[in-house]
Coordinates of C-alpha atoms and ligand atoms in Angstrom, one line a residue:
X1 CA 13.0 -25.2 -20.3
X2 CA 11.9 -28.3 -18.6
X3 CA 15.6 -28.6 -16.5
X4 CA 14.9 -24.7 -15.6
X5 CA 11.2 -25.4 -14.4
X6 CA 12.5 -28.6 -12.0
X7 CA 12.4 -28.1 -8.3
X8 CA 15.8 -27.8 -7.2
X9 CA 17.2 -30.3 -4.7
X10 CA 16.3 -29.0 -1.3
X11 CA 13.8 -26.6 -2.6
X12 CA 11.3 -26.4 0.5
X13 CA 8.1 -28.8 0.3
X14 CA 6.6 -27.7 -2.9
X15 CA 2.5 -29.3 -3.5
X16 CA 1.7 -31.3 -6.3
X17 CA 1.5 -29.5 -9.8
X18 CA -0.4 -29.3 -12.5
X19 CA 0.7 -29.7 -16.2
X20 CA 0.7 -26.4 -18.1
X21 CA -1.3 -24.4 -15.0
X22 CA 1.6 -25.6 -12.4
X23 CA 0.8 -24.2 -9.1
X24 CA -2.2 -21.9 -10.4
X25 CA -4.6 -23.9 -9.1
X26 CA -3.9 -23.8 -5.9
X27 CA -5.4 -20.3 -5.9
X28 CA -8.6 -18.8 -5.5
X29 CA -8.3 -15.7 -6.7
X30 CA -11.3 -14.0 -4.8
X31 CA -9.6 -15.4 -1.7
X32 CA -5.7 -15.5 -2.0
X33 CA -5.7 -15.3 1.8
X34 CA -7.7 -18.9 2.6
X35 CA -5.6 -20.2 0.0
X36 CA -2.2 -19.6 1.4
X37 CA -3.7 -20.3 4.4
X38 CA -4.7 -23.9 3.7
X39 CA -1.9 -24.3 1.9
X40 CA 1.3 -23.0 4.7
X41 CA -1.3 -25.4 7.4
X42 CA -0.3 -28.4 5.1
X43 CA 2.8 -27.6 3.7
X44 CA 4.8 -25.7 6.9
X45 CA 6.5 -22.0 7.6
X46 CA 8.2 -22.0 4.0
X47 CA 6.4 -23.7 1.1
X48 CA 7.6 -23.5 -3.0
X49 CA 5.5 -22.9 -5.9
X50 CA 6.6 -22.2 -9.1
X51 CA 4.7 -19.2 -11.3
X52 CA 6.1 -20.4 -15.0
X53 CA 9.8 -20.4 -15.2
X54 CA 9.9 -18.6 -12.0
X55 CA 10.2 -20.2 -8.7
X56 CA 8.7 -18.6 -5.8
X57 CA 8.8 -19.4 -1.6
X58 CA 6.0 -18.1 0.5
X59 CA 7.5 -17.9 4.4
X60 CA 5.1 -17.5 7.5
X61 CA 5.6 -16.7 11.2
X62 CA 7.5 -14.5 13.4
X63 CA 10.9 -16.4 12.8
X64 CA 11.4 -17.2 9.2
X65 CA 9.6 -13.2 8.0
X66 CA 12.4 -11.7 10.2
X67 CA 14.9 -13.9 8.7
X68 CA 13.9 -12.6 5.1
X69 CA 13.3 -9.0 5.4
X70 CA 15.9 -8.6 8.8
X71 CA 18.8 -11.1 9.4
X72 CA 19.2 -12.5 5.7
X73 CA 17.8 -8.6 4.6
X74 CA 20.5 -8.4 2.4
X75 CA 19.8 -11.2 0.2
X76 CA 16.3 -10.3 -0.3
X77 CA 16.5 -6.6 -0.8
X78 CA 15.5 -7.0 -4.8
X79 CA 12.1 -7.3 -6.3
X80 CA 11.6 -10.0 -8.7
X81 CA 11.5 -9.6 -12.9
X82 CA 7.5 -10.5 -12.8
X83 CA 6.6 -10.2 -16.2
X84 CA 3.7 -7.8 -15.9
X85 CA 6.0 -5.3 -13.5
X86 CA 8.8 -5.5 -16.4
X87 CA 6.5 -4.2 -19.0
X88 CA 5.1 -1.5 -17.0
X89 CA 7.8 -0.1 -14.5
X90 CA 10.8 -1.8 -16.1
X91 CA 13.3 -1.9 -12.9
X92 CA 13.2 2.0 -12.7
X93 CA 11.7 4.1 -10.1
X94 CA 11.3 3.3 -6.1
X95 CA 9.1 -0.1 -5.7
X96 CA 10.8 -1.9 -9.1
X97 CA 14.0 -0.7 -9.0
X98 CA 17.4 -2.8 -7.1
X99 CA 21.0 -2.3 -6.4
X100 CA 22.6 1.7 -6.7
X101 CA 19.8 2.8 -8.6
X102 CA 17.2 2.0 -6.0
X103 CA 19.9 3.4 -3.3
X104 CA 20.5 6.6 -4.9
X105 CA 16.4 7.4 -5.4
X106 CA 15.5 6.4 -2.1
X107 CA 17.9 8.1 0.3
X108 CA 16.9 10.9 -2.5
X109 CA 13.2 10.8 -1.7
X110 CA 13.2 10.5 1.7
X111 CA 15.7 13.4 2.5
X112 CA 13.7 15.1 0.2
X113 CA 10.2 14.3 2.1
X114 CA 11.5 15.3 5.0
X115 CA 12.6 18.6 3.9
X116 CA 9.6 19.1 2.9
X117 CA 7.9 17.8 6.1
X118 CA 9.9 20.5 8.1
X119 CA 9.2 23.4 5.4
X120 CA 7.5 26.5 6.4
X121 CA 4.4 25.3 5.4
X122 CA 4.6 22.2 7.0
X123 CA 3.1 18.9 6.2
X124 CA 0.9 18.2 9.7
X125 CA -0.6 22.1 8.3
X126 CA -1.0 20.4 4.9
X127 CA -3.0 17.4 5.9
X128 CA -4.8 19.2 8.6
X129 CA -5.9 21.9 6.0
X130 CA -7.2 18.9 3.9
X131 CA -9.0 17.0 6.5
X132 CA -10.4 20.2 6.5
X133 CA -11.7 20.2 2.8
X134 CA -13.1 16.0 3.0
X135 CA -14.9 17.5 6.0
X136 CA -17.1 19.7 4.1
X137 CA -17.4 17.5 1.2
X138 CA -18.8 14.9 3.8
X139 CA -20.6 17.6 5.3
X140 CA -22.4 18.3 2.0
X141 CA -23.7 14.7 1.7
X142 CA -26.1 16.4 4.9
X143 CA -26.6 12.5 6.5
X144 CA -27.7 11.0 3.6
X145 CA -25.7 7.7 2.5
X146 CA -23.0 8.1 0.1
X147 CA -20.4 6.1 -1.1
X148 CA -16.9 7.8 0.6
X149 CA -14.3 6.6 -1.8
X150 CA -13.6 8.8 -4.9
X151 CA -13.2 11.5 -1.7
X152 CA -11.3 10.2 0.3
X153 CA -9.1 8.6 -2.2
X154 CA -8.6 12.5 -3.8
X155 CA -8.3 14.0 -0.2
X156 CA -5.1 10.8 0.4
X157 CA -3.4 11.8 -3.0
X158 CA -4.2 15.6 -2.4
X159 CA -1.3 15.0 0.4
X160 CA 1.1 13.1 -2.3
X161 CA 0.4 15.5 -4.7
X162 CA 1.2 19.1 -2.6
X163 CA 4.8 16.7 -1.9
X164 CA 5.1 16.0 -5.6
X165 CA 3.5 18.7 -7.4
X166 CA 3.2 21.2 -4.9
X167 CA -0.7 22.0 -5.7
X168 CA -3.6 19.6 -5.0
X169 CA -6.8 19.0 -7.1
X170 CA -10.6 20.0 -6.3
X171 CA -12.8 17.0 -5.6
X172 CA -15.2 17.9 -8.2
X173 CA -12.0 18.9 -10.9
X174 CA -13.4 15.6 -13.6
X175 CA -10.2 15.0 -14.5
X176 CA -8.4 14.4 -11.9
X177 CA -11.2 12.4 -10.7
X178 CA -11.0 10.1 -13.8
X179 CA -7.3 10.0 -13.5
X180 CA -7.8 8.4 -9.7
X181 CA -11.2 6.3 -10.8
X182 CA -8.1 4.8 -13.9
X183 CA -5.8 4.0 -10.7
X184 CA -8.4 2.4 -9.1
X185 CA -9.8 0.1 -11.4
X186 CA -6.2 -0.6 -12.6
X187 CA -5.0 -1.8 -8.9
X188 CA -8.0 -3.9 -8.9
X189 CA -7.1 -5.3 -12.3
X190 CA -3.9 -6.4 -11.1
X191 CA -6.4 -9.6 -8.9
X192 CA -7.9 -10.7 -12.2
X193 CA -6.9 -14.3 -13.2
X194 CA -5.9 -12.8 -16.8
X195 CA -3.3 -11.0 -15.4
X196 CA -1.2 -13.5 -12.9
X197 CA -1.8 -15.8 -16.0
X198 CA 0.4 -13.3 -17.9
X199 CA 3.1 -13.3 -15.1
X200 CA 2.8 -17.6 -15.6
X201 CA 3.0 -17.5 -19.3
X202 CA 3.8 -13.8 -20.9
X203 CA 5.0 -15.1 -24.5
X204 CA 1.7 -16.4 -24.7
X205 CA -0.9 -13.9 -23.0
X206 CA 0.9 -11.4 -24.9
X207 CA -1.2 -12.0 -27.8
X208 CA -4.3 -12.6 -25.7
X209 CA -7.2 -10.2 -24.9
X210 CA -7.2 -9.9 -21.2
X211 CA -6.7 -7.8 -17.7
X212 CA -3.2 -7.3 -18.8
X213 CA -4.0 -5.7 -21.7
X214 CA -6.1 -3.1 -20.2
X215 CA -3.6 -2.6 -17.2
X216 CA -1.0 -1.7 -19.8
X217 CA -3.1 0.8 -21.4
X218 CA -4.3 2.5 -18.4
X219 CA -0.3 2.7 -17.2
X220 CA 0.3 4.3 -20.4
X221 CA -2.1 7.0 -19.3
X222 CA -0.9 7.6 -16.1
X223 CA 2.8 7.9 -17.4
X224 CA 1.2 10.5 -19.7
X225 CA -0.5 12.5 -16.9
X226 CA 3.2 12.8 -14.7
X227 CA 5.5 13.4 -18.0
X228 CA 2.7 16.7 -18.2
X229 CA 3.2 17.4 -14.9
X230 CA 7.2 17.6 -15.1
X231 CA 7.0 19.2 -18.1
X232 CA 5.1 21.7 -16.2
X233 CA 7.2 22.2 -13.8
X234 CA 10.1 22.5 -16.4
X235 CA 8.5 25.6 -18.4
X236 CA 8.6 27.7 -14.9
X237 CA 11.7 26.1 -13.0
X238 CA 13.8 27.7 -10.6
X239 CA 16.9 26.2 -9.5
X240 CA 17.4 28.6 -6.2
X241 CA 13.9 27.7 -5.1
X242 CA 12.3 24.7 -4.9
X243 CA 8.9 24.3 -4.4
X244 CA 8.3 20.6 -4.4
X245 CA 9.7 16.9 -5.2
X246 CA 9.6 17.2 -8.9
X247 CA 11.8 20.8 -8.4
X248 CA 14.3 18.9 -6.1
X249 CA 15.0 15.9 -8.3
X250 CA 15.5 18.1 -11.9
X251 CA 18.2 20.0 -9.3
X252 CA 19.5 16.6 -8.6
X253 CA 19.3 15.7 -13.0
X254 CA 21.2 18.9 -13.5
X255 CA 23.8 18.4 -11.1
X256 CA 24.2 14.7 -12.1
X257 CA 25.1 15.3 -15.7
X258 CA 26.2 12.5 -17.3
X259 CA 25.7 9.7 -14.6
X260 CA 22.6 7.6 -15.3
X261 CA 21.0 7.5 -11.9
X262 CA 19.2 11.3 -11.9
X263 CA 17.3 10.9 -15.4
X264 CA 13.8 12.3 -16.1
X265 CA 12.8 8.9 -17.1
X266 CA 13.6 8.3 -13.7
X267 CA 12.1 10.8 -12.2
X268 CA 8.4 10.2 -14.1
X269 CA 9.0 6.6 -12.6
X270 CA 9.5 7.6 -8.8
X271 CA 6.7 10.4 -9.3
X272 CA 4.3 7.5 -10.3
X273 CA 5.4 5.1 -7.7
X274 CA 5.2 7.9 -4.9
X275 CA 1.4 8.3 -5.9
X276 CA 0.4 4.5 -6.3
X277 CA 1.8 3.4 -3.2
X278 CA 0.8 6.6 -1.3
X279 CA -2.8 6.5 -2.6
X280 CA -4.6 3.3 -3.0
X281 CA -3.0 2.0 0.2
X282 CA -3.9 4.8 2.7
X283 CA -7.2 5.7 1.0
X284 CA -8.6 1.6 1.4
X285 CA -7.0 1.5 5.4
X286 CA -9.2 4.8 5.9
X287 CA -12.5 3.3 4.4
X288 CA -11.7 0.2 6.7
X289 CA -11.7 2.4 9.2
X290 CA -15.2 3.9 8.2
X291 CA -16.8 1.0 8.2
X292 CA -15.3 -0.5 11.2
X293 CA -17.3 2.6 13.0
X294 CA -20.5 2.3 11.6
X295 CA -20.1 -1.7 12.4
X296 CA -19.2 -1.1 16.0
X297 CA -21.2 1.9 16.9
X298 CA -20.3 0.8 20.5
X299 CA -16.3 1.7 19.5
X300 CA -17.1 5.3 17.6
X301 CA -18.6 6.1 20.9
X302 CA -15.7 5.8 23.0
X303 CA -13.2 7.4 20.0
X304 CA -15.3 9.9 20.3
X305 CA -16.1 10.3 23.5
X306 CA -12.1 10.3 24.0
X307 CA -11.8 13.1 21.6
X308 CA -14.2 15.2 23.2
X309 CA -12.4 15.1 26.2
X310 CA -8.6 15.5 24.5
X311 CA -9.4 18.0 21.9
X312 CA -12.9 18.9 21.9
X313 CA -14.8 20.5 19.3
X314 CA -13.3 23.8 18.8
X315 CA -9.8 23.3 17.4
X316 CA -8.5 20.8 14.8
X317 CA -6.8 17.5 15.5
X318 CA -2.8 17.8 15.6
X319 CA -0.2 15.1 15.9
X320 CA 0.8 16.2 19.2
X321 CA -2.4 14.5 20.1
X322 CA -1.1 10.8 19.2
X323 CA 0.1 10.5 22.6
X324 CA -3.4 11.3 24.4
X325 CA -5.7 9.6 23.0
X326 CA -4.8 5.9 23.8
X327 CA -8.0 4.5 22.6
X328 CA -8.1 6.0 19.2
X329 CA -5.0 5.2 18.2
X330 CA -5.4 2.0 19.6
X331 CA -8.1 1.6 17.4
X332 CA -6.4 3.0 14.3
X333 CA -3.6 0.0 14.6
X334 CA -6.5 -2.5 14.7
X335 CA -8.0 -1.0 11.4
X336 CA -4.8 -2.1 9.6
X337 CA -4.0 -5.3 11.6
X338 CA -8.2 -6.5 10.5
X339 CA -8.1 -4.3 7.5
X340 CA -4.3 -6.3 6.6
X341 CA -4.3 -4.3 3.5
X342 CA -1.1 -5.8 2.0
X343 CA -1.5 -9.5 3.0
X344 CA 1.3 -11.1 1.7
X345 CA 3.8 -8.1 1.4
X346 CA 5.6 -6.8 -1.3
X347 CA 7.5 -9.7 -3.5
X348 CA 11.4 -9.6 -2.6
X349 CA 13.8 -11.5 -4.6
X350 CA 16.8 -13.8 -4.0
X351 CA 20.0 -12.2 -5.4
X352 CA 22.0 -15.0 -4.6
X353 CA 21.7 -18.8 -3.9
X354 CA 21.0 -18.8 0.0
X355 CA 19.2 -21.2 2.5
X356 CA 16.6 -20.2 4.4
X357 CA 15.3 -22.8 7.5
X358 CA 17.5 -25.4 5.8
X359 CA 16.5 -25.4 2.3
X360 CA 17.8 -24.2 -0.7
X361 CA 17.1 -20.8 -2.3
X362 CA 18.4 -20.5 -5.7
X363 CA 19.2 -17.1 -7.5
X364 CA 16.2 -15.8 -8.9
X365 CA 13.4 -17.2 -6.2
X366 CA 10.1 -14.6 -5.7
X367 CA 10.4 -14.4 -2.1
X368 CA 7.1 -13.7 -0.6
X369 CA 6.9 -12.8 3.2
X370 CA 3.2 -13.8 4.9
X371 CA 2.6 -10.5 6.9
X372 CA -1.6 -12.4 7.7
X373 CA 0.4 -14.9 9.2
X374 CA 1.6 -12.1 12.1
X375 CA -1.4 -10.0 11.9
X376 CA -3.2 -12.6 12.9
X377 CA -0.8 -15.0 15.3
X378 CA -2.9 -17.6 17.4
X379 CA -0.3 -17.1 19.7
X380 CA 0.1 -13.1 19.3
X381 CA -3.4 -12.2 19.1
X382 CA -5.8 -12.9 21.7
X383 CA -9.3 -12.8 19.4
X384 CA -7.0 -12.6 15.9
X385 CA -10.9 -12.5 14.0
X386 CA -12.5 -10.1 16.0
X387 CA -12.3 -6.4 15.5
X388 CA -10.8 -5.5 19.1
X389 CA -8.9 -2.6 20.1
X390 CA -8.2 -4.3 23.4
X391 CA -5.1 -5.7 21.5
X392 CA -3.1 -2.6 21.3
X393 CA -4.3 -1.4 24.9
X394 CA -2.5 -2.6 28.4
X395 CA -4.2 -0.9 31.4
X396 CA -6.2 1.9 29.0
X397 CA -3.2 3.0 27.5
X398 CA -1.6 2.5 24.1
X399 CA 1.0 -0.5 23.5
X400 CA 2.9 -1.1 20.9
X401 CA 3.1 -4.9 19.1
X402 CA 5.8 -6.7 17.8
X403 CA 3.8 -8.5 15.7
X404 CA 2.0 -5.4 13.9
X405 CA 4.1 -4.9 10.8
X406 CA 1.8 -3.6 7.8
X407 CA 4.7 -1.0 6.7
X408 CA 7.0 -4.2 6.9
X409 CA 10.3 -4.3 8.4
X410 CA 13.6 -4.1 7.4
X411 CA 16.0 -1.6 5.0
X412 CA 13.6 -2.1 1.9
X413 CA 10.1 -1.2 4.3
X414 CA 7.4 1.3 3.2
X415 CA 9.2 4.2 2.9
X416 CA 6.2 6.6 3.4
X417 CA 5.2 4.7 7.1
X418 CA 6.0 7.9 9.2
X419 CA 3.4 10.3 6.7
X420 CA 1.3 7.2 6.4
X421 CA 0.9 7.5 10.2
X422 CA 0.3 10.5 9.9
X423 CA -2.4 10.9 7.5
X424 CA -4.5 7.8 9.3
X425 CA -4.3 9.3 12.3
X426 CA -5.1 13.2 11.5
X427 CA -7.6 11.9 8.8
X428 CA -9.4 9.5 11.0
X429 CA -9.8 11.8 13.9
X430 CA -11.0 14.9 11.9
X431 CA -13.6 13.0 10.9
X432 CA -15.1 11.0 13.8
X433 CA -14.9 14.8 15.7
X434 CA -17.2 16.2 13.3
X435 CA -19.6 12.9 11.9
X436 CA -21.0 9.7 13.3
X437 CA -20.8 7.3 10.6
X438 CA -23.9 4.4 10.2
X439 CA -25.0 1.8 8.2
X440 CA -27.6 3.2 5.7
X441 CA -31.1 1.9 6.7
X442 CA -32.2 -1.5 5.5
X443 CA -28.7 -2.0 4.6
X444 CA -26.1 -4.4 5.8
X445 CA -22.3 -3.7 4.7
X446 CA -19.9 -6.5 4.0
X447 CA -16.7 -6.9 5.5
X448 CA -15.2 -9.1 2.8
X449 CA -12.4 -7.7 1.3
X450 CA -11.5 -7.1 -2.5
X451 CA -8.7 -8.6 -4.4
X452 CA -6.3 -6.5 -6.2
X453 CA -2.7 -5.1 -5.6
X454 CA -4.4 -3.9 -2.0
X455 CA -6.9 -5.5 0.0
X456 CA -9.7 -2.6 -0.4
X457 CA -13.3 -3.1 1.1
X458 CA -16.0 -3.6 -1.6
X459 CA -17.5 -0.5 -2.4
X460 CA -20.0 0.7 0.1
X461 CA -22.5 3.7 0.8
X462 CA -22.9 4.9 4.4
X463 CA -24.1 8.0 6.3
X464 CA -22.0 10.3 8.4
X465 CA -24.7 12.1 10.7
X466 CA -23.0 15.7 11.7
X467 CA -22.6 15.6 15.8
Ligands
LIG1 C1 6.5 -0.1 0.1 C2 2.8 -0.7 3.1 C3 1.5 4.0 2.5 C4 5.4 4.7 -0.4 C5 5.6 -0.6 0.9 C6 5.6 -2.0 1.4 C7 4.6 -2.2 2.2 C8 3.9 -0.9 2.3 C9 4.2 -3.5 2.9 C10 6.7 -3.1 0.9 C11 7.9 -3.1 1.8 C12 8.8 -4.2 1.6 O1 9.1 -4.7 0.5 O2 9.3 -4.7 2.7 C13 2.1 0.5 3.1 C14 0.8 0.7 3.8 C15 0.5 2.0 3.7 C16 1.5 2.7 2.9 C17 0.1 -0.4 4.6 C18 -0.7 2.8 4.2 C19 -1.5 2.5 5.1 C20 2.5 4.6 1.8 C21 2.6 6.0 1.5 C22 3.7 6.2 0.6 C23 4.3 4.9 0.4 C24 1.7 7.1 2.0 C25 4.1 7.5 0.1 C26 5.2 8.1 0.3 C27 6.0 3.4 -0.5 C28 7.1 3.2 -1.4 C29 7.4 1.8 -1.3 C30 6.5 1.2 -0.3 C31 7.8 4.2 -2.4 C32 8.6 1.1 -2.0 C33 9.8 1.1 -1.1 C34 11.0 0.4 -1.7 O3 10.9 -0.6 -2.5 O4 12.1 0.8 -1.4 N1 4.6 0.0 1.6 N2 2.4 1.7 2.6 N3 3.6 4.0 1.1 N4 5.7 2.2 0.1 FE1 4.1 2.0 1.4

């Protein structure tokens, strides 16, 4: 193991390492963010660590992220065998899976979205009808401070589950409720020290007590929870009408008999995926957004007073709106450029012995692209710490940045951007028309993020005041 775990010749600058903990040290895990930070301002644009056996690059800036995910895209387009991601979603699926497999389900999904998008019943109705619902249930909390999340987060996968399962779940149904509350504290598992210790040394951890441990249970759970659901679908299935994702893709099994890309195991995979990506992402950017507001009372004020003018109070919010309201959208982009929910992007993986900038990639490398490093661009940015809208507005209206990429770019970016978009901005604007949102009294709210798969606020109450 010891040739396998030396730095390659060429291997970009890689800082000093540790016996046994390697690179591990390096990172504080409440703050992965400083870390890198302090590292890339020592080390340069494109810095190797190694994470047990594995090696792994971390690239900043403009140039060298493009190169990755854009002009080299090709190279890059797998996700790496992390050892906790093996056990739990074991290359199958949307986010894990590489090569004709990953192909074959994505172009499936996203055909089948859209379909779905321009049904009868179309999606914009769908979200609109549940902005609709979170507005009540805020509307029941009558001022008083509450904590937002377990709503919101079941109003966000409401919308992923209509697409999937074609029916949503009640905010007060318990088991859903747990089911989202197992989610959660899973993502949030995923920052603990345990569990990047497993990915650094899995033969051993394996027998250890630990994050890991618990994360595997709780996947096992949620695995559980989709087979029921497809086996739900099975009992009542109509090939000549389908209803939702899960209907489409056992019309895609039955037509693929034989081949090994339409399977149900597959299917239980992209379910899952569609639902933690969709969810926990979404959910944390609209709580940013929340407490943005009750942060910069001065900035609800003008969304509002902005949707007063555009839509007013007597009809809902629809997309068609985007395209007025300058400011709100404006400040919708700078809740996920501050709120930088996935800081460091999703891992890619070399496929084949490249260079990148000059040095050597080997086969194998974890490729991590710095998406904080654009977010939040010296050079880009004009006040990259503040919470200003002013950076997505020229003249009072909207303008788009080259630098905002929290969907990343690229053939392998988020593929649920456009209904991400979507949700933020129908979601967001629902809300401010009907509630001012403030800091409970004597209280002050942090703005420090939490570390998990997503960078989520900490868990706050607040108060949305009905206007
Ligand atoms: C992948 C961001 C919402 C589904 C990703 C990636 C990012 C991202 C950075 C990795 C892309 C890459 O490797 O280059 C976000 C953010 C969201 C969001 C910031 C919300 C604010 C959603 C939603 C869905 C979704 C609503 C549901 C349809 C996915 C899937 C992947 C993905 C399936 C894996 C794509 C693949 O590997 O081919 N997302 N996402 N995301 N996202 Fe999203």
């Amino acid at each position: 193991d010891y040739m396998k775990n030396r730095t390659p010749k060429n291997f970009p600058p890689t800082p000093f390492r540790l016996p046994f903990l390697g690179h591990l040290y390096l990172v504080n895990f409440k703050d992965p963010v400083a870390s890198v930070k302090r590292v890339s301002k020592r080390y340069g644009d494109i810095f190797g660590m190694h994470m047990g056996s594995m090696k792994l690059v971390m690239v900043s800036g403009m140039r060298l992220v493009k190169e990755v995910l854009v002009n080299q895209g090709e190279k890059f387009m797998d996700r790496p065998d992390l050892p906790l991601d093996e056990e739990i979603f074991s290359k199958m699926g949307l986010i894990s899976s590489t090569g004709h497999l990953w192909k074959a389900q994505r172009r499936f999904t996203l055909t089948t979205l859209r379909n779905f998008g321009l049904g009868k019943r179309s999606l914009e109705e769908r979200i609109q009808e549940e902005c609709q619902y979170l507005v009540d249930a805020f509307r029941d909390e009558q001022g008083n401070p509450f904590n937002p999340q377990f709503k919101v987060t079941n109003a966000i996968s409401n919308v992923i589950c209509s697409l999937i399962f074609g029916n949503r779940f009640e905010y007060h149904d318990e088991d859903f409720q747990r089911l989202l509350k197992l989610m959660y504290d899973t993502i949030v598992l995923h920052g603990a020290i345990t569990s990047q210790l497993y990915n650094n040394f899995p033969s051993i951890m394996k027998y250890l007590p630990g994050a890991h441990q618990t994360i595997f249970k709780n996947w096992r759970v949620l695995k559980k929870f989709m087979q029921e659901q497809i086996n739900k679908h099975k009992e009542d299935w109509n090939p000549s009408e389908c209803r939702d994702y899960i209907d489409s893709y056992l019309l895609e099994i039955s037509k693929d008999n034989g081949s090994d890309t339409f399977q149900e195991e597959h299917l239980t995979a992209c379910t899952l995926d569609l639902l933690v990506a969709g969810t926990e992402t979404t959910s944390s950017t609209l709580r940013w957004a929340l407490l943005f507001m009750a942060t910069y009372p001065e900035i609800q004020a003008r969304v509002q007073a902005e949707i007063d003018a555009v839509i007013g109070q007597a009809r809902p919010p629809a997309l068609e709106d985007r395209n007025n309201l300058h400011y709100t959208n404006a400040v919708i982009h700078e809740v996920q450029r501050k709120g930088n929910v996935i800081p460091f992007n999703v891992p890619r993986m070399a496929s084949e012995d490249t260079h990148l900038d000059g040095y050597y990639i080997p086969k194998g490398t974890i490729v991590m692209t710095n998406l904080t490093s654009l977010l939040f661009d010296k050079s880009e940015w004009e006040t990259p710490d503040a919470f200003n809208p002013e950076h997505f507005l020229k003249d009072g209206k909207f303008c788009k940045k080259e630098y905002f990429i929290p969907f990343s770019v690229g053939k392998r970016a988020c593929l649920g951007e456009v209904l991400a978009r979507a949700e933020l901005f129908l979601f967001f604007t629902s809300l401010l028309q009907k509630f001012t949102f403030q800091v409970p009294p004597d209280t002050k709210l942090s703005l420090q993020p939490m570390i998990g798969i997503a960078m989520a606020p900490q868990p706050y109450k607040i108060c949305a005041v009905p206007r």
